[in-house]
Amino acid sequence: MAGKLTTHVLDTAQGKPAANLAIELWKIDVESNERILLKAIATNSDGRTDAPLLIDSELKIGAYELIFAVGNYFENQPVETTTPPFLNRVPIQFGIANVDAHYHVPLLVSPWAYSTYRGS
């Protein structure tokens, strides 16, 4: 089985997928704390990316970080927010331990709170 990394962003304030939300994917060297930007992408109309963030040989054991630009997203939505936004860039650091597994990192977000988990 080929390993892969995927994500899905749900706008819990409006009860819908978060379309056109910018995401950065970083690889982190835990010894030097060096960060390497692997991808900058945006969600589609279903709140997902059109393709896995990493797949097959791209998926390597190590530490990663997804940064979700939720402040910019909610600035363009018909929901009440503040200036500056309470949540702006939401970082989620996680580890890949098995390159043959599917790692799914969903984000449920509003202008005031977020949650995540390892999905399937």
Short mmCIF file of N, CA and C in Angstrom, two decimals:
data_model
loop_
_atom_site.label_atom_id
_atom_site.label_comp_id
_atom_site.label_asym_id
_atom_site.label_seq_id
_atom_site.Cartn_x
_atom_site.Cartn_y
_atom_site.Cartn_z
N MET A 1 0.84 -1.18 0.00
CA MET A 1 0.00 0.00 0.00
C MET A 1 0.88 1.24 0.00
N ALA A 2 0.57 2.20 -0.83
CA ALA A 2 1.33 3.45 -0.92
C ALA A 2 0.89 4.40 0.19
N GLY A 3 1.86 4.99 0.85
CA GLY A 3 1.56 5.96 1.88
C GLY A 3 1.20 7.30 1.28
N LYS A 4 0.46 8.09 2.07
CA LYS A 4 0.12 9.43 1.60
C LYS A 4 -0.27 10.32 2.77
N LEU A 5 -0.24 11.62 2.51
CA LEU A 5 -0.66 12.64 3.47
C LEU A 5 -1.76 13.46 2.82
N THR A 6 -2.90 13.57 3.52
CA THR A 6 -4.02 14.36 3.03
C THR A 6 -4.55 15.25 4.15
N THR A 7 -5.38 16.21 3.76
CA THR A 7 -6.03 17.08 4.73
C THR A 7 -7.42 17.44 4.24
N HIS A 8 -8.21 17.97 5.14
CA HIS A 8 -9.59 18.39 4.86
C HIS A 8 -9.90 19.49 5.86
N VAL A 9 -10.39 20.62 5.39
CA VAL A 9 -10.69 21.74 6.29
C VAL A 9 -12.20 22.01 6.26
N LEU A 10 -12.80 22.00 7.45
CA LEU A 10 -14.22 22.27 7.59
C LEU A 10 -14.42 23.55 8.38
N ASP A 11 -15.24 24.43 7.86
CA ASP A 11 -15.60 25.71 8.48
C ASP A 11 -16.79 25.43 9.40
N THR A 12 -16.52 25.30 10.70
CA THR A 12 -17.59 24.95 11.65
C THR A 12 -18.47 26.14 11.97
N ALA A 13 -18.04 27.36 11.68
CA ALA A 13 -18.87 28.54 11.91
C ALA A 13 -20.04 28.59 10.92
N GLN A 14 -19.79 28.08 9.71
CA GLN A 14 -20.82 28.13 8.68
C GLN A 14 -21.33 26.75 8.28
N GLY A 15 -20.74 25.71 8.86
CA GLY A 15 -21.19 24.36 8.57
C GLY A 15 -20.95 23.94 7.13
N LYS A 16 -19.75 24.25 6.62
CA LYS A 16 -19.45 23.92 5.23
C LYS A 16 -17.95 23.69 5.07
N PRO A 17 -17.54 23.10 3.94
CA PRO A 17 -16.11 22.97 3.67
C PRO A 17 -15.48 24.35 3.53
N ALA A 18 -14.23 24.48 3.94
CA ALA A 18 -13.50 25.75 3.82
C ALA A 18 -12.80 25.77 2.46
N ALA A 19 -13.44 26.38 1.49
CA ALA A 19 -12.89 26.45 0.13
C ALA A 19 -11.91 27.60 0.00
N ASN A 20 -10.87 27.39 -0.78
CA ASN A 20 -9.86 28.40 -1.08
C ASN A 20 -9.11 28.88 0.16
N LEU A 21 -8.82 27.96 1.07
CA LEU A 21 -8.03 28.27 2.25
C LEU A 21 -6.58 27.88 1.97
N ALA A 22 -5.66 28.82 2.13
CA ALA A 22 -4.25 28.58 1.83
C ALA A 22 -3.61 27.71 2.91
N ILE A 23 -2.76 26.78 2.46
CA ILE A 23 -2.06 25.84 3.34
C ILE A 23 -0.60 25.78 2.92
N GLU A 24 0.28 25.76 3.92
CA GLU A 24 1.70 25.51 3.68
C GLU A 24 2.06 24.19 4.33
N LEU A 25 2.89 23.40 3.66
CA LEU A 25 3.41 22.15 4.21
C LEU A 25 4.92 22.29 4.36
N TRP A 26 5.39 22.10 5.59
CA TRP A 26 6.82 22.23 5.92
C TRP A 26 7.37 20.91 6.41
N LYS A 27 8.61 20.62 6.08
CA LYS A 27 9.38 19.50 6.66
C LYS A 27 10.28 20.12 7.70
N ILE A 28 10.35 19.50 8.88
CA ILE A 28 11.13 20.04 9.99
C ILE A 28 12.25 19.08 10.35
N ASP A 29 13.47 19.59 10.39
CA ASP A 29 14.61 18.82 10.90
C ASP A 29 14.62 19.03 12.41
N VAL A 30 14.31 17.98 13.17
CA VAL A 30 14.17 18.14 14.62
C VAL A 30 15.50 18.43 15.32
N GLU A 31 16.61 18.07 14.72
CA GLU A 31 17.91 18.34 15.33
C GLU A 31 18.33 19.79 15.16
N SER A 32 18.20 20.32 13.95
CA SER A 32 18.64 21.69 13.68
C SER A 32 17.49 22.70 13.73
N ASN A 33 16.25 22.19 13.77
CA ASN A 33 15.03 23.01 13.70
C ASN A 33 14.91 23.74 12.36
N GLU A 34 15.65 23.29 11.37
CA GLU A 34 15.55 23.86 10.03
C GLU A 34 14.20 23.46 9.44
N ARG A 35 13.58 24.41 8.78
CA ARG A 35 12.28 24.17 8.15
C ARG A 35 12.42 24.34 6.64
N ILE A 36 11.85 23.40 5.91
CA ILE A 36 11.89 23.46 4.45
C ILE A 36 10.45 23.46 3.94
N LEU A 37 10.09 24.49 3.19
CA LEU A 37 8.76 24.56 2.61
C LEU A 37 8.65 23.56 1.47
N LEU A 38 7.73 22.61 1.60
CA LEU A 38 7.54 21.59 0.58
C LEU A 38 6.45 21.98 -0.42
N LYS A 39 5.37 22.59 0.09
CA LYS A 39 4.26 22.95 -0.79
C LYS A 39 3.49 24.12 -0.21
N ALA A 40 2.95 24.93 -1.11
CA ALA A 40 1.97 25.96 -0.77
C ALA A 40 0.79 25.70 -1.70
N ILE A 41 -0.38 25.52 -1.13
CA ILE A 41 -1.54 25.05 -1.89
C ILE A 41 -2.79 25.63 -1.27
N ALA A 42 -3.90 25.53 -1.95
CA ALA A 42 -5.18 25.98 -1.39
C ALA A 42 -6.21 24.86 -1.52
N THR A 43 -7.20 24.88 -0.64
CA THR A 43 -8.26 23.87 -0.69
C THR A 43 -9.19 24.12 -1.86
N ASN A 44 -9.83 23.06 -2.30
CA ASN A 44 -10.83 23.16 -3.37
C ASN A 44 -12.22 23.41 -2.76
N SER A 45 -13.25 23.32 -3.55
CA SER A 45 -14.61 23.62 -3.08
C SER A 45 -15.11 22.65 -2.01
N ASP A 46 -14.46 21.48 -1.91
CA ASP A 46 -14.82 20.49 -0.89
C ASP A 46 -13.96 20.62 0.37
N GLY A 47 -13.10 21.65 0.43
CA GLY A 47 -12.23 21.84 1.59
C GLY A 47 -11.04 20.90 1.61
N ARG A 48 -10.78 20.23 0.49
CA ARG A 48 -9.66 19.30 0.37
C ARG A 48 -8.68 19.83 -0.66
N THR A 49 -7.52 19.21 -0.76
CA THR A 49 -6.62 19.52 -1.85
C THR A 49 -6.94 18.57 -3.00
N ASP A 50 -6.66 19.00 -4.21
CA ASP A 50 -7.01 18.18 -5.37
C ASP A 50 -6.24 16.87 -5.43
N ALA A 51 -5.05 16.86 -4.84
CA ALA A 51 -4.22 15.66 -4.80
C ALA A 51 -3.63 15.55 -3.39
N PRO A 52 -3.16 14.36 -3.03
CA PRO A 52 -2.50 14.25 -1.72
C PRO A 52 -1.35 15.25 -1.59
N LEU A 53 -1.11 15.70 -0.38
CA LEU A 53 0.01 16.62 -0.15
C LEU A 53 1.34 15.92 -0.37
N LEU A 54 1.42 14.69 0.06
CA LEU A 54 2.59 13.83 -0.19
C LEU A 54 2.07 12.44 -0.54
N ILE A 55 2.75 11.77 -1.45
CA ILE A 55 2.35 10.43 -1.83
C ILE A 55 3.57 9.62 -2.27
N ASP A 56 3.48 8.32 -2.04
CA ASP A 56 4.52 7.36 -2.45
C ASP A 56 5.89 7.79 -1.92
N SER A 57 6.86 7.97 -2.80
CA SER A 57 8.24 8.26 -2.38
C SER A 57 8.40 9.66 -1.78
N GLU A 58 7.43 10.53 -1.97
CA GLU A 58 7.48 11.86 -1.34
C GLU A 58 7.32 11.76 0.17
N LEU A 59 6.59 10.76 0.63
CA LEU A 59 6.30 10.59 2.05
C LEU A 59 7.51 9.95 2.73
N LYS A 60 8.11 10.69 3.65
CA LYS A 60 9.30 10.21 4.35
C LYS A 60 9.09 10.29 5.86
N ILE A 61 9.74 9.41 6.60
CA ILE A 61 9.67 9.45 8.06
C ILE A 61 10.24 10.78 8.53
N GLY A 62 9.56 11.40 9.49
CA GLY A 62 10.07 12.65 10.03
C GLY A 62 8.98 13.53 10.58
N ALA A 63 9.38 14.76 10.90
CA ALA A 63 8.47 15.75 11.48
C ALA A 63 8.03 16.73 10.39
N TYR A 64 6.75 17.10 10.45
CA TYR A 64 6.15 17.98 9.47
C TYR A 64 5.29 19.02 10.18
N GLU A 65 4.94 20.06 9.42
CA GLU A 65 4.01 21.06 9.94
C GLU A 65 3.12 21.55 8.81
N LEU A 66 1.84 21.58 9.08
CA LEU A 66 0.87 22.21 8.19
C LEU A 66 0.51 23.55 8.82
N ILE A 67 0.49 24.60 8.01
CA ILE A 67 0.07 25.92 8.50
C ILE A 67 -1.13 26.34 7.66
N PHE A 68 -2.24 26.55 8.33
CA PHE A 68 -3.50 26.90 7.69
C PHE A 68 -3.75 28.40 7.87
N ALA A 69 -3.99 29.13 6.79
CA ALA A 69 -4.20 30.58 6.82
C ALA A 69 -5.68 30.88 7.11
N VAL A 70 -6.10 30.61 8.32
CA VAL A 70 -7.52 30.76 8.67
C VAL A 70 -7.93 32.22 8.82
N GLY A 71 -7.01 33.08 9.23
CA GLY A 71 -7.34 34.51 9.34
C GLY A 71 -7.75 35.10 8.01
N ASN A 72 -6.96 34.83 6.97
CA ASN A 72 -7.29 35.31 5.62
C ASN A 72 -8.59 34.70 5.12
N TYR A 73 -8.77 33.41 5.41
CA TYR A 73 -10.00 32.74 4.97
C TYR A 73 -11.23 33.42 5.57
N PHE A 74 -11.26 33.59 6.90
CA PHE A 74 -12.45 34.16 7.54
C PHE A 74 -12.64 35.65 7.25
N GLU A 75 -11.56 36.32 6.88
CA GLU A 75 -11.68 37.73 6.47
C GLU A 75 -12.57 37.86 5.24
N ASN A 76 -12.61 36.82 4.43
CA ASN A 76 -13.40 36.82 3.19
C ASN A 76 -14.72 36.07 3.31
N GLN A 77 -15.15 35.79 4.54
CA GLN A 77 -16.39 35.06 4.78
C GLN A 77 -17.40 35.98 5.47
N PRO A 78 -18.69 35.67 5.32
CA PRO A 78 -19.73 36.49 5.96
C PRO A 78 -19.95 36.12 7.42
N VAL A 79 -18.87 36.11 8.20
CA VAL A 79 -18.95 35.83 9.62
C VAL A 79 -18.25 36.95 10.38
N GLU A 80 -18.67 37.16 11.61
CA GLU A 80 -18.06 38.22 12.41
C GLU A 80 -16.68 37.79 12.89
N THR A 81 -15.71 38.66 12.69
CA THR A 81 -14.34 38.43 13.16
C THR A 81 -13.83 39.72 13.79
N THR A 82 -12.58 39.71 14.20
CA THR A 82 -11.96 40.89 14.78
C THR A 82 -10.72 41.26 13.97
N THR A 83 -10.25 42.48 14.20
CA THR A 83 -9.00 42.93 13.58
C THR A 83 -8.07 43.35 14.69
N PRO A 84 -6.95 42.68 14.88
CA PRO A 84 -6.49 41.50 14.13
C PRO A 84 -7.33 40.29 14.47
N PRO A 85 -7.27 39.26 13.62
CA PRO A 85 -8.07 38.06 13.89
C PRO A 85 -7.57 37.33 15.13
N PHE A 86 -8.50 36.72 15.85
CA PHE A 86 -8.12 35.91 17.02
C PHE A 86 -7.23 34.75 16.59
N LEU A 87 -7.64 34.03 15.55
CA LEU A 87 -6.80 32.98 14.95
C LEU A 87 -6.36 33.47 13.58
N ASN A 88 -5.07 33.43 13.32
CA ASN A 88 -4.57 33.88 12.04
C ASN A 88 -3.99 32.71 11.26
N ARG A 89 -2.84 32.23 11.69
CA ARG A 89 -2.20 31.07 11.05
C ARG A 89 -2.21 29.93 12.06
N VAL A 90 -2.87 28.85 11.73
CA VAL A 90 -2.98 27.71 12.63
C VAL A 90 -1.94 26.67 12.24
N PRO A 91 -0.92 26.45 13.10
CA PRO A 91 0.09 25.44 12.81
C PRO A 91 -0.24 24.10 13.48
N ILE A 92 -0.03 23.03 12.74
CA ILE A 92 -0.19 21.69 13.31
C ILE A 92 1.08 20.92 12.99
N GLN A 93 1.85 20.59 14.04
CA GLN A 93 3.05 19.78 13.86
C GLN A 93 2.71 18.33 14.16
N PHE A 94 3.24 17.43 13.34
CA PHE A 94 2.94 16.01 13.48
C PHE A 94 4.10 15.21 12.93
N GLY A 95 4.12 13.94 13.25
CA GLY A 95 5.19 13.06 12.79
C GLY A 95 4.68 11.96 11.88
N ILE A 96 5.48 11.61 10.91
CA ILE A 96 5.23 10.48 10.02
C ILE A 96 6.18 9.36 10.46
N ALA A 97 5.63 8.23 10.89
CA ALA A 97 6.44 7.12 11.37
C ALA A 97 6.41 5.92 10.42
N ASN A 98 5.42 5.88 9.52
CA ASN A 98 5.25 4.72 8.64
C ASN A 98 4.96 5.23 7.24
N VAL A 99 5.89 5.07 6.32
CA VAL A 99 5.72 5.60 4.97
C VAL A 99 4.70 4.84 4.13
N ASP A 100 4.20 3.72 4.66
CA ASP A 100 3.18 2.96 3.95
C ASP A 100 1.77 3.28 4.43
N ALA A 101 1.64 4.17 5.41
CA ALA A 101 0.34 4.48 6.00
C ALA A 101 -0.28 5.73 5.37
N HIS A 102 -1.58 5.86 5.58
CA HIS A 102 -2.30 7.06 5.17
C HIS A 102 -2.41 7.97 6.39
N TYR A 103 -1.80 9.14 6.31
CA TYR A 103 -1.90 10.15 7.36
C TYR A 103 -2.87 11.22 6.86
N HIS A 104 -3.98 11.36 7.58
CA HIS A 104 -4.99 12.36 7.23
C HIS A 104 -5.08 13.33 8.40
N VAL A 105 -4.88 14.62 8.11
CA VAL A 105 -4.87 15.65 9.15
C VAL A 105 -6.00 16.64 8.86
N PRO A 106 -7.20 16.39 9.39
CA PRO A 106 -8.30 17.31 9.18
C PRO A 106 -8.22 18.48 10.16
N LEU A 107 -8.80 19.60 9.74
CA LEU A 107 -8.89 20.79 10.59
C LEU A 107 -10.35 21.23 10.61
N LEU A 108 -10.91 21.31 11.81
CA LEU A 108 -12.24 21.88 12.00
C LEU A 108 -12.01 23.24 12.63
N VAL A 109 -12.51 24.30 11.99
CA VAL A 109 -12.09 25.64 12.41
C VAL A 109 -13.24 26.65 12.34
N SER A 110 -13.21 27.59 13.28
CA SER A 110 -14.07 28.77 13.28
C SER A 110 -13.13 29.95 13.53
N PRO A 111 -13.64 31.19 13.54
CA PRO A 111 -12.74 32.31 13.86
C PRO A 111 -12.22 32.26 15.29
N TRP A 112 -12.79 31.40 16.15
CA TRP A 112 -12.47 31.42 17.58
C TRP A 112 -11.89 30.12 18.12
N ALA A 113 -11.92 29.03 17.36
CA ALA A 113 -11.44 27.75 17.88
C ALA A 113 -11.13 26.81 16.72
N TYR A 114 -10.31 25.81 17.04
CA TYR A 114 -10.03 24.76 16.05
C TYR A 114 -9.74 23.45 16.76
N SER A 115 -9.89 22.35 16.02
CA SER A 115 -9.51 21.04 16.53
C SER A 115 -9.01 20.21 15.34
N THR A 116 -8.24 19.19 15.69
CA THR A 116 -7.70 18.30 14.69
C THR A 116 -7.55 16.91 15.30
N TYR A 117 -7.27 15.94 14.47
CA TYR A 117 -7.07 14.57 14.92
C TYR A 117 -6.43 13.81 13.76
N ARG A 118 -5.96 12.61 14.01
CA ARG A 118 -5.48 11.79 12.90
C ARG A 118 -6.68 11.05 12.33
N GLY A 119 -7.06 11.43 11.16
CA GLY A 119 -8.21 10.82 10.50
C GLY A 119 -7.81 9.63 9.66
N SER A 120 -8.75 9.17 8.87
CA SER A 120 -8.49 8.02 8.01
C SER A 120 -8.88 8.32 6.58
#
